[in-house]
Amino acid sequence: MGAVSTERCYEKLKSKATEKIESLKQKPVVWIGTATCGKAAGAVKIREAFKEEITGKGLDARVIEVGCMGYCYAEPLAIISKPGFPTLCYGHLDEGLVKRLVEDFLVNDDPCFEFAMVALESNDFFPTFTDFPRGVYEQKIILEHCGFIDPEDIDHYIDREGYAALAKVLTMKPEEVLAEIKASNLRGRGGAGFPAGTKWEACKKAKGSVKYVICNADEGDPGAFMDRSILESNPHQVIEGLVICAYAVGATGGYFYIRSEYPQAIRRVKTALQQAREKGLLGNSILGSSFDFDIEVFQGSGAFVCGEGTALVNSMEGKMGIPEHRPPRLSTSGFRGKPTVLNNVKTFCYVPVIMRKGADWFKSTGTPSSPGTAVFALVGKVANAGLVEVPMGTTLRQLIYDVGEGIPGEKKFKAVQIGGPSGGCLPKSALDVPIDFDSLQEAGAMMGSGGLVVLDEDDCMVGIARYFLEFTQKESCGKCTFCRLGTKHMLEILNDITKGQENELASLNILWELAEDIKAGSLCNLGKTAPNPVLTTLRYFRDEYEAHIKEGCCPALTCKHLITYFIAPEKCSKLCNVCVGSCPTEAIYTREDGLKAIGQEKCVKCNNCLKACPPQYNAVVKLSPPELLKEKESELK
Amino acid sequence: MLKGKSSKSALIQITPKQNRNLFLKGMFLMELLEGEREIIVEHVDAILKNYRNDRENLIPILQEVQGRLGYLPGLAMEKIAKAINIPAVDVFGLATFYNQFRLNPPGKHQIKVCMGTACYMVGGQIALDSFERRLNIKEGETTCDRNFSLERVACVGCCSIAPVVVVDDIIEGKVTPTRVDGIMLSFETDSQKKKNEKEKCEEEGNQLWVQFLQKDAMKN
């Protein structure tokens, strides 16, 4: 009886949604990516421009805001669908281009192929995603709908099989749902890769009638934005996963823990929750079944350590986010002392797809020990920065050179920093390491939550290690002595090295020793992984550390204290004055013979003159160690 | 910390020396301006009415107070502690533990320099240094005239146009020291323009008219 009514309930929702979307497709629609990344690139201006042009021309077309497609390098982006034409995506938009697109495409039926980036469906005119290397390697499971549906309208998601998994699950027994998730071998995407099924089972078995499910969206890694992008682009898939999990473990309450730095994600999730309640997908007797469940949003307050489970729970209880000793695990005693399941946004995102298509389908992607896909925020010195989803087992080389299309400006690859502040830097020799939880761990890095930064020859590895350590040192909650003081000591040593104040090679041994001790003596994963960036750079780039210490030289010419700026007289044009104007401290002056020179006592090493010097001269150079300057100056005389 | 009278009820007492230490950490407590006290009390009372007064709501309450006032004044923290019936030091501890909360009022213009990995690598520090130099404050501080406050923030999610600076919610991409000068100059010219316009309307307007009439008369 219950099963029939649940299915009927869902079908009603589905047919209504399909009807709405079909009627939408009858008219031209402009879809604009307005996730935070798009907005940063000026998507709001583009949206207004489109609206203005369309109303100005009296057209019957709609402008809809969508999330992020993952092509951040080409923002602001818009997709234009018009009946009778292939749906096309346009990148690098500006107001002039908007005018042209409205005039030529929407009014005059010329799709302006010269500005199009890619077509969404196969056609005879224009290549689609699968015709580009990126499309060949990418396989989208959780980002499938991101950027193509309106996150603030639940019907868009329902039309694409959304909530079908929930309808199916509600007709199954909770044990069957759990068995399916266990069979899929889904591993938590928060970084550690703990099997989700095992976690759920422990919570299900735990005693008590009150249980909680929490979605961890406290994405604090600098340079990672996968969770934000998913919540801003397709919040319903996460909600559906959360409800399915609650049904499987018998939870009574659910929470989203979202960083307050993500206001747009919070807003969109709240809207989505409200719409789900209105459709009977949340609240009492979901889809006509006897299952009751609701979700609330809790805003995190910006503490990196709160990504750790016990710290997150403490913070939700109104305390400082300080991790606790485990066991007891959260699955037996979590939020308010009740059994709690805590999973990452991406983990919940996989759940509806697994339930709809089955565990075997899920296992057909990726590697046997890490099935499924990996989502990365690909940033740094890479041509096509953005959000990518590739099957587990893809090598770093494929990810950087095929999906990301390599390093811009003919620079040489130096390293890839993977896993954020808890991860490590892998050198060129590790480029063929397959991406999965275990292989990365072996190489010294870790999956982390998915930040991936490409470094080229202009990046100083000591500086990068120092940057990440500075971050973890600041974010250390202070509970464990090794993490609190050890990271500080390490940071001091690294500071000295980058400032050229460290002359003993033995300090590298101290660094190593401290790192090992911090790993052993810390309670939570923040401390246990904090030394990773230093350890991996020491392992693979020891020569750079040695150059800093022994020669006082920064090979990448980035450590401020170890370089000087110098204007090469043989290249300097006497007629050009650009550098003089560019200097914020008036350190550059014109000598009697007309050449320019830098007054070193005034120079703040801001790099402005180097950027300002016209490329035909390229007269400003960086010297390291700074003593080279004297040589150069004596040559002059 | 706060001027005079409240000290009897104040549970958080900060000596000038402690205040100086906080100042050095960029967490100094500024003196309240006239009338500010009443505004704080009014807002905090209104907010406390909306919440069940238990510890679980402490962070949401603090978030809303900061949302309305822009920062967490000591007075507000004391009132909240009393309402929830916990020691004020717990509230103070929480406010200093989490990065989101600030104890000093933000400047009229907020400058946030992104220090995400991508921005750091291409010169975020250089941009931050330039602002520090121009404003003569360190990160986390507010200028004495409360016009500008400078902060470093973690990734704002626009890594493709790094380094990024957010000035009053407007995102500036690919910021160089020259651009920093430009941003500051635009603030200066803006305020100068306003001043000039005002003066023009009041005084010069008449003078110009007189000059025009004189010229007109000479022609004839």
PDB file of N, CA and C in Angstrom, chain A residues 199-254:
ATOM      1  N   LYS A 199      30.298   3.330   8.334  1.00  0.00           N
ATOM      2  CA  LYS A 199      29.891   4.397   9.240  1.00  0.00           C
ATOM      3  C   LYS A 199      28.390   4.342   9.503  1.00  0.00           C
ATOM      4  N   TRP A 200      27.638   4.192   8.420  1.00  0.00           N
ATOM      5  CA  TRP A 200      26.178   4.180   8.539  1.00  0.00           C
ATOM      6  C   TRP A 200      25.725   2.983   9.369  1.00  0.00           C
ATOM      7  N   GLU A 201      26.380   1.852   9.133  1.00  0.00           N
ATOM      8  CA  GLU A 201      25.976   0.636   9.822  1.00  0.00           C
ATOM      9  C   GLU A 201      26.165   0.796  11.334  1.00  0.00           C
ATOM     10  N   ALA A 202      27.330   1.381  11.713  1.00  0.00           N
ATOM     11  CA  ALA A 202      27.613   1.568  13.137  1.00  0.00           C
ATOM     12  C   ALA A 202      26.542   2.443  13.777  1.00  0.00           C
ATOM     13  N   CYS A 203      26.137   3.488  13.038  1.00  0.00           N
ATOM     14  CA  CYS A 203      25.129   4.401  13.569  1.00  0.00           C
ATOM     15  C   CYS A 203      23.774   3.697  13.662  1.00  0.00           C
ATOM     16  N   LYS A 204      23.481   2.883  12.669  1.00  0.00           N
ATOM     17  CA  LYS A 204      22.202   2.172  12.657  1.00  0.00           C
ATOM     18  C   LYS A 204      22.127   1.208  13.844  1.00  0.00           C
ATOM     19  N   LYS A 205      23.266   0.545  14.117  1.00  0.00           N
ATOM     20  CA  LYS A 205      23.283  -0.449  15.195  1.00  0.00           C
ATOM     21  C   LYS A 205      23.277   0.200  16.573  1.00  0.00           C
ATOM     22  N   ALA A 206      23.728   1.464  16.635  1.00  0.00           N
ATOM     23  CA  ALA A 206      23.820   2.128  17.932  1.00  0.00           C
ATOM     24  C   ALA A 206      22.442   2.246  18.567  1.00  0.00           C
ATOM     25  N   LYS A 207      22.430   2.168  19.887  1.00  0.00           N
ATOM     26  CA  LYS A 207      21.144   2.218  20.595  1.00  0.00           C
ATOM     27  C   LYS A 207      20.639   3.652  20.661  1.00  0.00           C
ATOM     28  N   GLY A 208      19.346   3.806  20.767  1.00  0.00           N
ATOM     29  CA  GLY A 208      18.762   5.130  20.911  1.00  0.00           C
ATOM     30  C   GLY A 208      17.727   5.394  19.837  1.00  0.00           C
ATOM     31  N   SER A 209      16.710   6.161  20.210  1.00  0.00           N
ATOM     32  CA  SER A 209      15.661   6.445  19.225  1.00  0.00           C
ATOM     33  C   SER A 209      15.938   7.756  18.509  1.00  0.00           C
ATOM     34  N   VAL A 210      16.801   8.591  19.083  1.00  0.00           N
ATOM     35  CA  VAL A 210      17.140   9.868  18.454  1.00  0.00           C
ATOM     36  C   VAL A 210      18.509   9.756  17.797  1.00  0.00           C
ATOM     37  N   LYS A 211      18.554   9.966  16.492  1.00  0.00           N
ATOM     38  CA  LYS A 211      19.828   9.935  15.772  1.00  0.00           C
ATOM     39  C   LYS A 211      19.888  11.120  14.818  1.00  0.00           C
ATOM     40  N   TYR A 212      21.119  11.511  14.472  1.00  0.00           N
ATOM     41  CA  TYR A 212      21.268  12.679  13.591  1.00  0.00           C
ATOM     42  C   TYR A 212      22.118  12.356  12.371  1.00  0.00           C
ATOM     43  N   VAL A 213      21.827  13.091  11.299  1.00  0.00           N
ATOM     44  CA  VAL A 213      22.657  13.028  10.099  1.00  0.00           C
ATOM     45  C   VAL A 213      23.137  14.443   9.812  1.00  0.00           C
ATOM     46  N   ILE A 214      24.443  14.601   9.673  1.00  0.00           N
ATOM     47  CA  ILE A 214      24.983  15.942   9.420  1.00  0.00           C
ATOM     48  C   ILE A 214      25.792  15.933   8.131  1.00  0.00           C
ATOM     49  N   CYS A 215      25.572  16.979   7.322  1.00  0.00           N
ATOM     50  CA  CYS A 215      26.362  17.132   6.100  1.00  0.00           C
ATOM     51  C   CYS A 215      27.470  18.134   6.366  1.00  0.00           C
ATOM     52  N   ASN A 216      28.695  17.698   6.208  1.00  0.00           N
ATOM     53  CA  ASN A 216      29.848  18.546   6.491  1.00  0.00           C
ATOM     54  C   ASN A 216      30.198  19.406   5.278  1.00  0.00           C
ATOM     55  N   ALA A 217      29.842  20.680   5.352  1.00  0.00           N
ATOM     56  CA  ALA A 217      30.195  21.611   4.274  1.00  0.00           C
ATOM     57  C   ALA A 217      31.059  22.721   4.849  1.00  0.00           C
ATOM     58  N   ASP A 218      31.961  22.338   5.748  1.00  0.00           N
ATOM     59  CA  ASP A 218      32.869  23.313   6.347  1.00  0.00           C
ATOM     60  C   ASP A 218      34.179  23.249   5.582  1.00  0.00           C
ATOM     61  N   GLU A 219      34.109  23.673   4.342  1.00  0.00           N
ATOM     62  CA  GLU A 219      35.242  23.505   3.436  1.00  0.00           C
ATOM     63  C   GLU A 219      36.239  24.636   3.670  1.00  0.00           C
ATOM     64  N   GLY A 220      37.274  24.345   4.441  1.00  0.00           N
ATOM     65  CA  GLY A 220      38.159  25.431   4.841  1.00  0.00           C
ATOM     66  C   GLY A 220      39.487  25.499   4.113  1.00  0.00           C
ATOM     67  N   ASP A 221      39.804  24.507   3.291  1.00  0.00           N
ATOM     68  CA  ASP A 221      41.085  24.527   2.576  1.00  0.00           C
ATOM     69  C   ASP A 221      41.206  25.789   1.759  1.00  0.00           C
ATOM     70  N   PRO A 222      42.331  26.484   1.838  1.00  0.00           N
ATOM     71  CA  PRO A 222      42.488  27.594   0.906  1.00  0.00           C
ATOM     72  C   PRO A 222      42.656  27.026  -0.499  1.00  0.00           C
ATOM     73  N   GLY A 223      41.887  27.506  -1.431  1.00  0.00           N
ATOM     74  CA  GLY A 223      42.054  27.037  -2.808  1.00  0.00           C
ATOM     75  C   GLY A 223      41.180  25.864  -3.181  1.00  0.00           C
ATOM     76  N   ALA A 224      40.228  25.486  -2.328  1.00  0.00           N
ATOM     77  CA  ALA A 224      39.309  24.413  -2.687  1.00  0.00           C
ATOM     78  C   ALA A 224      37.896  24.946  -2.638  1.00  0.00           C
ATOM     79  N   PHE A 225      37.115  24.635  -3.660  1.00  0.00           N
ATOM     80  CA  PHE A 225      35.754  25.196  -3.682  1.00  0.00           C
ATOM     81  C   PHE A 225      34.749  24.224  -4.280  1.00  0.00           C
ATOM     82  N   MET A 226      35.017  22.911  -4.137  1.00  0.00           N
ATOM     83  CA  MET A 226      34.111  21.921  -4.723  1.00  0.00           C
ATOM     84  C   MET A 226      32.764  21.919  -4.012  1.00  0.00           C
ATOM     85  N   ASP A 227      32.808  21.890  -2.671  1.00  0.00           N
ATOM     86  CA  ASP A 227      31.561  21.789  -1.914  1.00  0.00           C
ATOM     87  C   ASP A 227      30.698  23.023  -2.133  1.00  0.00           C
ATOM     88  N   ARG A 228      31.356  24.178  -2.142  1.00  0.00           N
ATOM     89  CA  ARG A 228      30.612  25.406  -2.374  1.00  0.00           C
ATOM     90  C   ARG A 228      29.909  25.356  -3.717  1.00  0.00           C
ATOM     91  N   SER A 229      30.669  24.921  -4.713  1.00  0.00           N
ATOM     92  CA  SER A 229      30.134  24.903  -6.059  1.00  0.00           C
ATOM     93  C   SER A 229      28.941  23.949  -6.161  1.00  0.00           C
ATOM     94  N   ILE A 230      29.037  22.791  -5.519  1.00  0.00           N
ATOM     95  CA  ILE A 230      27.929  21.826  -5.581  1.00  0.00           C
ATOM     96  C   ILE A 230      26.695  22.396  -4.876  1.00  0.00           C
ATOM     97  N   LEU A 231      26.903  22.968  -3.696  1.00  0.00           N
ATOM     98  CA  LEU A 231      25.757  23.504  -2.956  1.00  0.00           C
ATOM     99  C   LEU A 231      25.119  24.673  -3.693  1.00  0.00           C
ATOM    100  N   GLU A 232      25.939  25.417  -4.427  1.00  0.00           N
ATOM    101  CA  GLU A 232      25.388  26.560  -5.163  1.00  0.00           C
ATOM    102  C   GLU A 232      24.759  26.150  -6.488  1.00  0.00           C
ATOM    103  N   SER A 233      25.160  24.979  -7.003  1.00  0.00           N
ATOM    104  CA  SER A 233      24.710  24.606  -8.337  1.00  0.00           C
ATOM    105  C   SER A 233      23.627  23.541  -8.324  1.00  0.00           C
ATOM    106  N   ASN A 234      23.657  22.652  -7.336  1.00  0.00           N
ATOM    107  CA  ASN A 234      22.681  21.576  -7.316  1.00  0.00           C
ATOM    108  C   ASN A 234      22.450  21.100  -5.878  1.00  0.00           C
ATOM    109  N   PRO A 235      21.850  21.937  -5.038  1.00  0.00           N
ATOM    110  CA  PRO A 235      21.704  21.571  -3.620  1.00  0.00           C
ATOM    111  C   PRO A 235      20.790  20.374  -3.406  1.00  0.00           C
ATOM    112  N   HIS A 236      19.854  20.151  -4.338  1.00  0.00           N
ATOM    113  CA  HIS A 236      18.858  19.101  -4.106  1.00  0.00           C
ATOM    114  C   HIS A 236      19.457  17.703  -4.089  1.00  0.00           C
ATOM    115  N   GLN A 237      20.514  17.509  -4.885  1.00  0.00           N
ATOM    116  CA  GLN A 237      21.117  16.176  -4.911  1.00  0.00           C
ATOM    117  C   GLN A 237      21.709  15.835  -3.536  1.00  0.00           C
ATOM    118  N   VAL A 238      22.285  16.836  -2.866  1.00  0.00           N
ATOM    119  CA  VAL A 238      22.843  16.620  -1.533  1.00  0.00           C
ATOM    120  C   VAL A 238      21.707  16.353  -0.545  1.00  0.00           C
ATOM    121  N   ILE A 239      20.648  17.131  -0.661  1.00  0.00           N
ATOM    122  CA  ILE A 239      19.509  16.957   0.246  1.00  0.00           C
ATOM    123  C   ILE A 239      18.942  15.546   0.091  1.00  0.00           C
ATOM    124  N   GLU A 240      18.808  15.106  -1.169  1.00  0.00           N
ATOM    125  CA  GLU A 240      18.259  13.776  -1.416  1.00  0.00           C
ATOM    126  C   GLU A 240      19.144  12.712  -0.762  1.00  0.00           C
ATOM    127  N   GLY A 241      20.458  12.867  -0.920  1.00  0.00           N
ATOM    128  CA  GLY A 241      21.388  11.916  -0.313  1.00  0.00           C
ATOM    129  C   GLY A 241      21.259  11.887   1.202  1.00  0.00           C
ATOM    130  N   LEU A 242      21.067  13.063   1.775  1.00  0.00           N
ATOM    131  CA  LEU A 242      20.937  13.183   3.225  1.00  0.00           C
ATOM    132  C   LEU A 242      19.675  12.464   3.710  1.00  0.00           C
ATOM    133  N   VAL A 243      18.579  12.642   2.970  1.00  0.00           N
ATOM    134  CA  VAL A 243      17.314  12.017   3.375  1.00  0.00           C
ATOM    135  C   VAL A 243      17.430  10.496   3.256  1.00  0.00           C
ATOM    136  N   ILE A 244      18.076  10.029   2.184  1.00  0.00           N
ATOM    137  CA  ILE A 244      18.239   8.580   2.008  1.00  0.00           C
ATOM    138  C   ILE A 244      19.061   8.002   3.162  1.00  0.00           C
ATOM    139  N   CYS A 245      20.142   8.715   3.513  1.00  0.00           N
ATOM    140  CA  CYS A 245      20.987   8.265   4.620  1.00  0.00           C
ATOM    141  C   CYS A 245      20.169   8.212   5.906  1.00  0.00           C
ATOM    142  N   ALA A 246      19.365   9.249   6.144  1.00  0.00           N
ATOM    143  CA  ALA A 246      18.556   9.301   7.364  1.00  0.00           C
ATOM    144  C   ALA A 246      17.598   8.118   7.413  1.00  0.00           C
ATOM    145  N   TYR A 247      17.037   7.773   6.238  1.00  0.00           N
ATOM    146  CA  TYR A 247      16.105   6.640   6.178  1.00  0.00           C
ATOM    147  C   TYR A 247      16.842   5.342   6.494  1.00  0.00           C
ATOM    148  N   ALA A 248      18.055   5.209   5.948  1.00  0.00           N
ATOM    149  CA  ALA A 248      18.803   3.964   6.138  1.00  0.00           C
ATOM    150  C   ALA A 248      19.208   3.761   7.600  1.00  0.00           C
ATOM    151  N   VAL A 249      19.629   4.848   8.279  1.00  0.00           N
ATOM    152  CA  VAL A 249      20.108   4.676   9.645  1.00  0.00           C
ATOM    153  C   VAL A 249      19.015   4.955  10.677  1.00  0.00           C
ATOM    154  N   GLY A 250      17.873   5.434  10.229  1.00  0.00           N
ATOM    155  CA  GLY A 250      16.785   5.718  11.157  1.00  0.00           C
ATOM    156  C   GLY A 250      16.982   7.013  11.914  1.00  0.00           C
ATOM    157  N   ALA A 251      17.493   8.042  11.221  1.00  0.00           N
ATOM    158  CA  ALA A 251      17.759   9.321  11.892  1.00  0.00           C
ATOM    159  C   ALA A 251      16.493  10.160  11.986  1.00  0.00           C
ATOM    160  N   THR A 252      16.484  11.035  13.004  1.00  0.00           N
ATOM    161  CA  THR A 252      15.300  11.855  13.216  1.00  0.00           C
ATOM    162  C   THR A 252      15.519  13.316  12.853  1.00  0.00           C
ATOM    163  N   GLY A 253      16.786  13.722  12.797  1.00  0.00           N
ATOM    164  CA  GLY A 253      17.048  15.123  12.477  1.00  0.00           C
ATOM    165  C   GLY A 253      18.281  15.254  11.597  1.00  0.00           C
ATOM    166  N   GLY A 254      18.290  16.259  10.725  1.00  0.00           N
ATOM    167  CA  GLY A 254      19.427  16.446   9.840  1.00  0.00           C
ATOM    168  C   GLY A 254      19.917  17.877   9.872  1.00  0.00           C
TER     169      GLY A 254
END
